[in-house]
Amino acid sequence: MPSGPHLHHQAPATATAALVALLQQHQQVGRSLCTTADARGFIPSAAVQDKVGARTIEGRKLRRSVLKGSVIAFVTAGYSGKRFIFEKAHELGVKAIVLDGPDSWAQLMQREGIIAKFCPIDFSNAEHVFENCSKAIRAASAELGGLDGITTFCEMAVPLVARLTEALGLPGNTPDAVDAARDKYMTRTCLAQAGLPTPR
């Protein structure tokens, strides 16, 4: 995807690098498949990136094996119909941290062992939401041995997730990209600056 000043989409490449680093920890991919080392670990070769991203049975197995033992924070649990996603994540070995309102149905999943940690957050306190989420994620992930990602089901929480991933050094869309995508005028401006067709 072409990038303009506000449309910097780093998630696929960064996510692939994170997946490969986890694969290596699980001894799924040897060091011989990587080209050089950086602060986060080994930079994957093109061959490894192709395997992890491939729409093949092998690619799917690699992606699923990477999830085992990973710690992922979910900002809001969504409605109770989303339970099957947490059940599948648990089945795949994901340790889920769920941040949601104090009376959320998600707290039942912690008691049942489906999610690793439920963190009650008062999302109505807009002034302190970022700080409270950040503290809760840091504390929960310290208990669980690290943090591999943050996501959400709620479109309104996407800007918060972008800022949390940036602050915690995790892969994700940048706040600028998210803000531009959620504002029609900014989206059109970015597309025009990138030389892409846009409605007038």
PDB file of N, CA and C in Angstrom, residues 125-168:
ATOM      1  N   ASN A 125     -14.346   7.470  32.321  1.00  0.00           N
ATOM      2  CA  ASN A 125     -13.386   8.448  32.813  1.00  0.00           C
ATOM      3  C   ASN A 125     -12.360   8.734  31.712  1.00  0.00           C
ATOM      4  N   ALA A 126     -12.786   9.497  30.711  1.00  0.00           N
ATOM      5  CA  ALA A 126     -11.980   9.715  29.502  1.00  0.00           C
ATOM      6  C   ALA A 126     -10.598  10.287  29.795  1.00  0.00           C
ATOM      7  N   GLU A 127     -10.499  11.123  30.814  1.00  0.00           N
ATOM      8  CA  GLU A 127      -9.224  11.780  31.115  1.00  0.00           C
ATOM      9  C   GLU A 127      -8.140  10.779  31.541  1.00  0.00           C
ATOM     10  N   HIS A 128      -8.553   9.661  32.136  1.00  0.00           N
ATOM     11  CA  HIS A 128      -7.583   8.718  32.673  1.00  0.00           C
ATOM     12  C   HIS A 128      -7.615   7.339  32.016  1.00  0.00           C
ATOM     13  N   VAL A 129      -8.398   7.173  30.952  1.00  0.00           N
ATOM     14  CA  VAL A 129      -8.535   5.849  30.328  1.00  0.00           C
ATOM     15  C   VAL A 129      -7.196   5.316  29.830  1.00  0.00           C
ATOM     16  N   PHE A 130      -6.453   6.128  29.101  1.00  0.00           N
ATOM     17  CA  PHE A 130      -5.167   5.663  28.574  1.00  0.00           C
ATOM     18  C   PHE A 130      -4.253   5.214  29.708  1.00  0.00           C
ATOM     19  N   GLU A 131      -4.107   6.055  30.717  1.00  0.00           N
ATOM     20  CA  GLU A 131      -3.229   5.754  31.844  1.00  0.00           C
ATOM     21  C   GLU A 131      -3.690   4.486  32.577  1.00  0.00           C
ATOM     22  N   ASN A 132      -5.003   4.362  32.815  1.00  0.00           N
ATOM     23  CA  ASN A 132      -5.530   3.192  33.533  1.00  0.00           C
ATOM     24  C   ASN A 132      -5.357   1.909  32.728  1.00  0.00           C
ATOM     25  N   CYS A 133      -5.593   1.990  31.423  1.00  0.00           N
ATOM     26  CA  CYS A 133      -5.404   0.815  30.563  1.00  0.00           C
ATOM     27  C   CYS A 133      -3.931   0.413  30.521  1.00  0.00           C
ATOM     28  N   SER A 134      -3.069   1.400  30.371  1.00  0.00           N
ATOM     29  CA  SER A 134      -1.640   1.134  30.300  1.00  0.00           C
ATOM     30  C   SER A 134      -1.155   0.453  31.585  1.00  0.00           C
ATOM     31  N   LYS A 135      -1.564   0.973  32.736  1.00  0.00           N
ATOM     32  CA  LYS A 135      -1.172   0.381  34.026  1.00  0.00           C
ATOM     33  C   LYS A 135      -1.700  -1.048  34.153  1.00  0.00           C
ATOM     34  N   ALA A 136      -2.963  -1.245  33.788  1.00  0.00           N
ATOM     35  CA  ALA A 136      -3.575  -2.572  33.905  1.00  0.00           C
ATOM     36  C   ALA A 136      -2.870  -3.581  33.001  1.00  0.00           C
ATOM     37  N   ILE A 137      -2.571  -3.172  31.774  1.00  0.00           N
ATOM     38  CA  ILE A 137      -1.893  -4.067  30.828  1.00  0.00           C
ATOM     39  C   ILE A 137      -0.489  -4.398  31.330  1.00  0.00           C
ATOM     40  N   ARG A 138       0.226  -3.386  31.800  1.00  0.00           N
ATOM     41  CA  ARG A 138       1.591  -3.625  32.315  1.00  0.00           C
ATOM     42  C   ARG A 138       1.571  -4.603  33.499  1.00  0.00           C
ATOM     43  N   ALA A 139       0.640  -4.394  34.429  1.00  0.00           N
ATOM     44  CA  ALA A 139       0.572  -5.255  35.618  1.00  0.00           C
ATOM     45  C   ALA A 139       0.192  -6.686  35.236  1.00  0.00           C
ATOM     46  N   ALA A 140      -0.835  -6.829  34.399  1.00  0.00           N
ATOM     47  CA  ALA A 140      -1.296  -8.160  34.003  1.00  0.00           C
ATOM     48  C   ALA A 140      -0.232  -8.897  33.195  1.00  0.00           C
ATOM     49  N   SER A 141       0.407  -8.187  32.271  1.00  0.00           N
ATOM     50  CA  SER A 141       1.411  -8.845  31.441  1.00  0.00           C
ATOM     51  C   SER A 141       2.645  -9.215  32.256  1.00  0.00           C
ATOM     52  N   ALA A 142       2.962  -8.444  33.293  1.00  0.00           N
ATOM     53  CA  ALA A 142       4.081  -8.799  34.172  1.00  0.00           C
ATOM     54  C   ALA A 142       3.778 -10.117  34.887  1.00  0.00           C
ATOM     55  N   GLU A 143       2.533 -10.288  35.313  1.00  0.00           N
ATOM     56  CA  GLU A 143       2.102 -11.544  35.952  1.00  0.00           C
ATOM     57  C   GLU A 143       2.187 -12.725  34.992  1.00  0.00           C
ATOM     58  N   LEU A 144       1.885 -12.463  33.722  1.00  0.00           N
ATOM     59  CA  LEU A 144       1.790 -13.538  32.736  1.00  0.00           C
ATOM     60  C   LEU A 144       3.080 -13.767  31.951  1.00  0.00           C
ATOM     61  N   GLY A 145       4.084 -12.967  32.222  1.00  0.00           N
ATOM     62  CA  GLY A 145       5.379 -13.204  31.582  1.00  0.00           C
ATOM     63  C   GLY A 145       5.616 -12.467  30.281  1.00  0.00           C
ATOM     64  N   GLY A 146       4.951 -11.351  30.058  1.00  0.00           N
ATOM     65  CA  GLY A 146       5.194 -10.559  28.848  1.00  0.00           C
ATOM     66  C   GLY A 146       3.915 -10.199  28.129  1.00  0.00           C
ATOM     67  N   LEU A 147       4.067  -9.503  27.017  1.00  0.00           N
ATOM     68  CA  LEU A 147       2.929  -9.061  26.213  1.00  0.00           C
ATOM     69  C   LEU A 147       3.321  -9.106  24.747  1.00  0.00           C
ATOM     70  N   ASP A 148       2.479  -9.732  23.929  1.00  0.00           N
ATOM     71  CA  ASP A 148       2.776  -9.879  22.507  1.00  0.00           C
ATOM     72  C   ASP A 148       1.916  -9.001  21.606  1.00  0.00           C
ATOM     73  N   GLY A 149       0.795  -8.509  22.103  1.00  0.00           N
ATOM     74  CA  GLY A 149      -0.047  -7.680  21.264  1.00  0.00           C
ATOM     75  C   GLY A 149      -1.249  -7.133  22.005  1.00  0.00           C
ATOM     76  N   ILE A 150      -1.869  -6.118  21.400  1.00  0.00           N
ATOM     77  CA  ILE A 150      -3.094  -5.512  21.932  1.00  0.00           C
ATOM     78  C   ILE A 150      -4.058  -5.382  20.769  1.00  0.00           C
ATOM     79  N   THR A 151      -5.323  -5.712  20.993  1.00  0.00           N
ATOM     80  CA  THR A 151      -6.331  -5.613  19.934  1.00  0.00           C
ATOM     81  C   THR A 151      -7.667  -5.192  20.540  1.00  0.00           C
ATOM     82  N   THR A 152      -8.654  -5.011  19.679  1.00  0.00           N
ATOM     83  CA  THR A 152     -10.000  -4.656  20.138  1.00  0.00           C
ATOM     84  C   THR A 152     -11.039  -5.109  19.121  1.00  0.00           C
ATOM     85  N   PHE A 153     -12.260  -5.303  19.596  1.00  0.00           N
ATOM     86  CA  PHE A 153     -13.401  -5.575  18.719  1.00  0.00           C
ATOM     87  C   PHE A 153     -14.165  -4.293  18.437  1.00  0.00           C
ATOM     88  N   CYS A 154     -13.886  -3.260  19.210  1.00  0.00           N
ATOM     89  CA  CYS A 154     -14.682  -2.030  19.203  1.00  0.00           C
ATOM     90  C   CYS A 154     -14.007  -0.953  18.353  1.00  0.00           C
ATOM     91  N   GLU A 155     -14.691  -0.503  17.321  1.00  0.00           N
ATOM     92  CA  GLU A 155     -14.127   0.516  16.426  1.00  0.00           C
ATOM     93  C   GLU A 155     -13.774   1.788  17.198  1.00  0.00           C
ATOM     94  N   MET A 156     -14.571   2.131  18.199  1.00  0.00           N
ATOM     95  CA  MET A 156     -14.300   3.346  18.976  1.00  0.00           C
ATOM     96  C   MET A 156     -13.027   3.226  19.825  1.00  0.00           C
ATOM     97  N   ALA A 157     -12.581   2.000  20.081  1.00  0.00           N
ATOM     98  CA  ALA A 157     -11.375   1.785  20.890  1.00  0.00           C
ATOM     99  C   ALA A 157     -10.109   1.702  20.043  1.00  0.00           C
ATOM    100  N   VAL A 158     -10.245   1.733  18.714  1.00  0.00           N
ATOM    101  CA  VAL A 158      -9.077   1.602  17.842  1.00  0.00           C
ATOM    102  C   VAL A 158      -8.038   2.707  18.098  1.00  0.00           C
ATOM    103  N   PRO A 159      -8.427   3.984  18.258  1.00  0.00           N
ATOM    104  CA  PRO A 159      -7.411   5.009  18.549  1.00  0.00           C
ATOM    105  C   PRO A 159      -6.676   4.742  19.871  1.00  0.00           C
ATOM    106  N   LEU A 160      -7.399   4.271  20.872  1.00  0.00           N
ATOM    107  CA  LEU A 160      -6.781   3.945  22.159  1.00  0.00           C
ATOM    108  C   LEU A 160      -5.779   2.803  21.988  1.00  0.00           C
ATOM    109  N   VAL A 161      -6.172   1.764  21.267  1.00  0.00           N
ATOM    110  CA  VAL A 161      -5.282   0.622  21.031  1.00  0.00           C
ATOM    111  C   VAL A 161      -4.030   1.072  20.280  1.00  0.00           C
ATOM    112  N   ALA A 162      -4.186   1.934  19.280  1.00  0.00           N
ATOM    113  CA  ALA A 162      -3.024   2.426  18.526  1.00  0.00           C
ATOM    114  C   ALA A 162      -2.044   3.141  19.446  1.00  0.00           C
ATOM    115  N   ARG A 163      -2.565   3.932  20.364  1.00  0.00           N
ATOM    116  CA  ARG A 163      -1.701   4.672  21.282  1.00  0.00           C
ATOM    117  C   ARG A 163      -1.056   3.751  22.324  1.00  0.00           C
ATOM    118  N   LEU A 164      -1.800   2.743  22.766  1.00  0.00           N
ATOM    119  CA  LEU A 164      -1.236   1.777  23.714  1.00  0.00           C
ATOM    120  C   LEU A 164      -0.125   0.951  23.070  1.00  0.00           C
ATOM    121  N   THR A 165      -0.362   0.471  21.845  1.00  0.00           N
ATOM    122  CA  THR A 165       0.675  -0.330  21.183  1.00  0.00           C
ATOM    123  C   THR A 165       1.932   0.512  20.944  1.00  0.00           C
ATOM    124  N   GLU A 166       1.740   1.763  20.565  1.00  0.00           N
ATOM    125  CA  GLU A 166       2.891   2.642  20.352  1.00  0.00           C
ATOM    126  C   GLU A 166       3.650   2.860  21.656  1.00  0.00           C
ATOM    127  N   ALA A 167       2.925   3.149  22.736  1.00  0.00           N
ATOM    128  CA  ALA A 167       3.565   3.425  24.027  1.00  0.00           C
ATOM    129  C   ALA A 167       4.291   2.198  24.576  1.00  0.00           C
ATOM    130  N   LEU A 168       3.761   1.010  24.286  1.00  0.00           N
ATOM    131  CA  LEU A 168       4.353  -0.216  24.813  1.00  0.00           C
ATOM    132  C   LEU A 168       5.305  -0.891  23.823  1.00  0.00           C
TER     133      LEU A 168
END
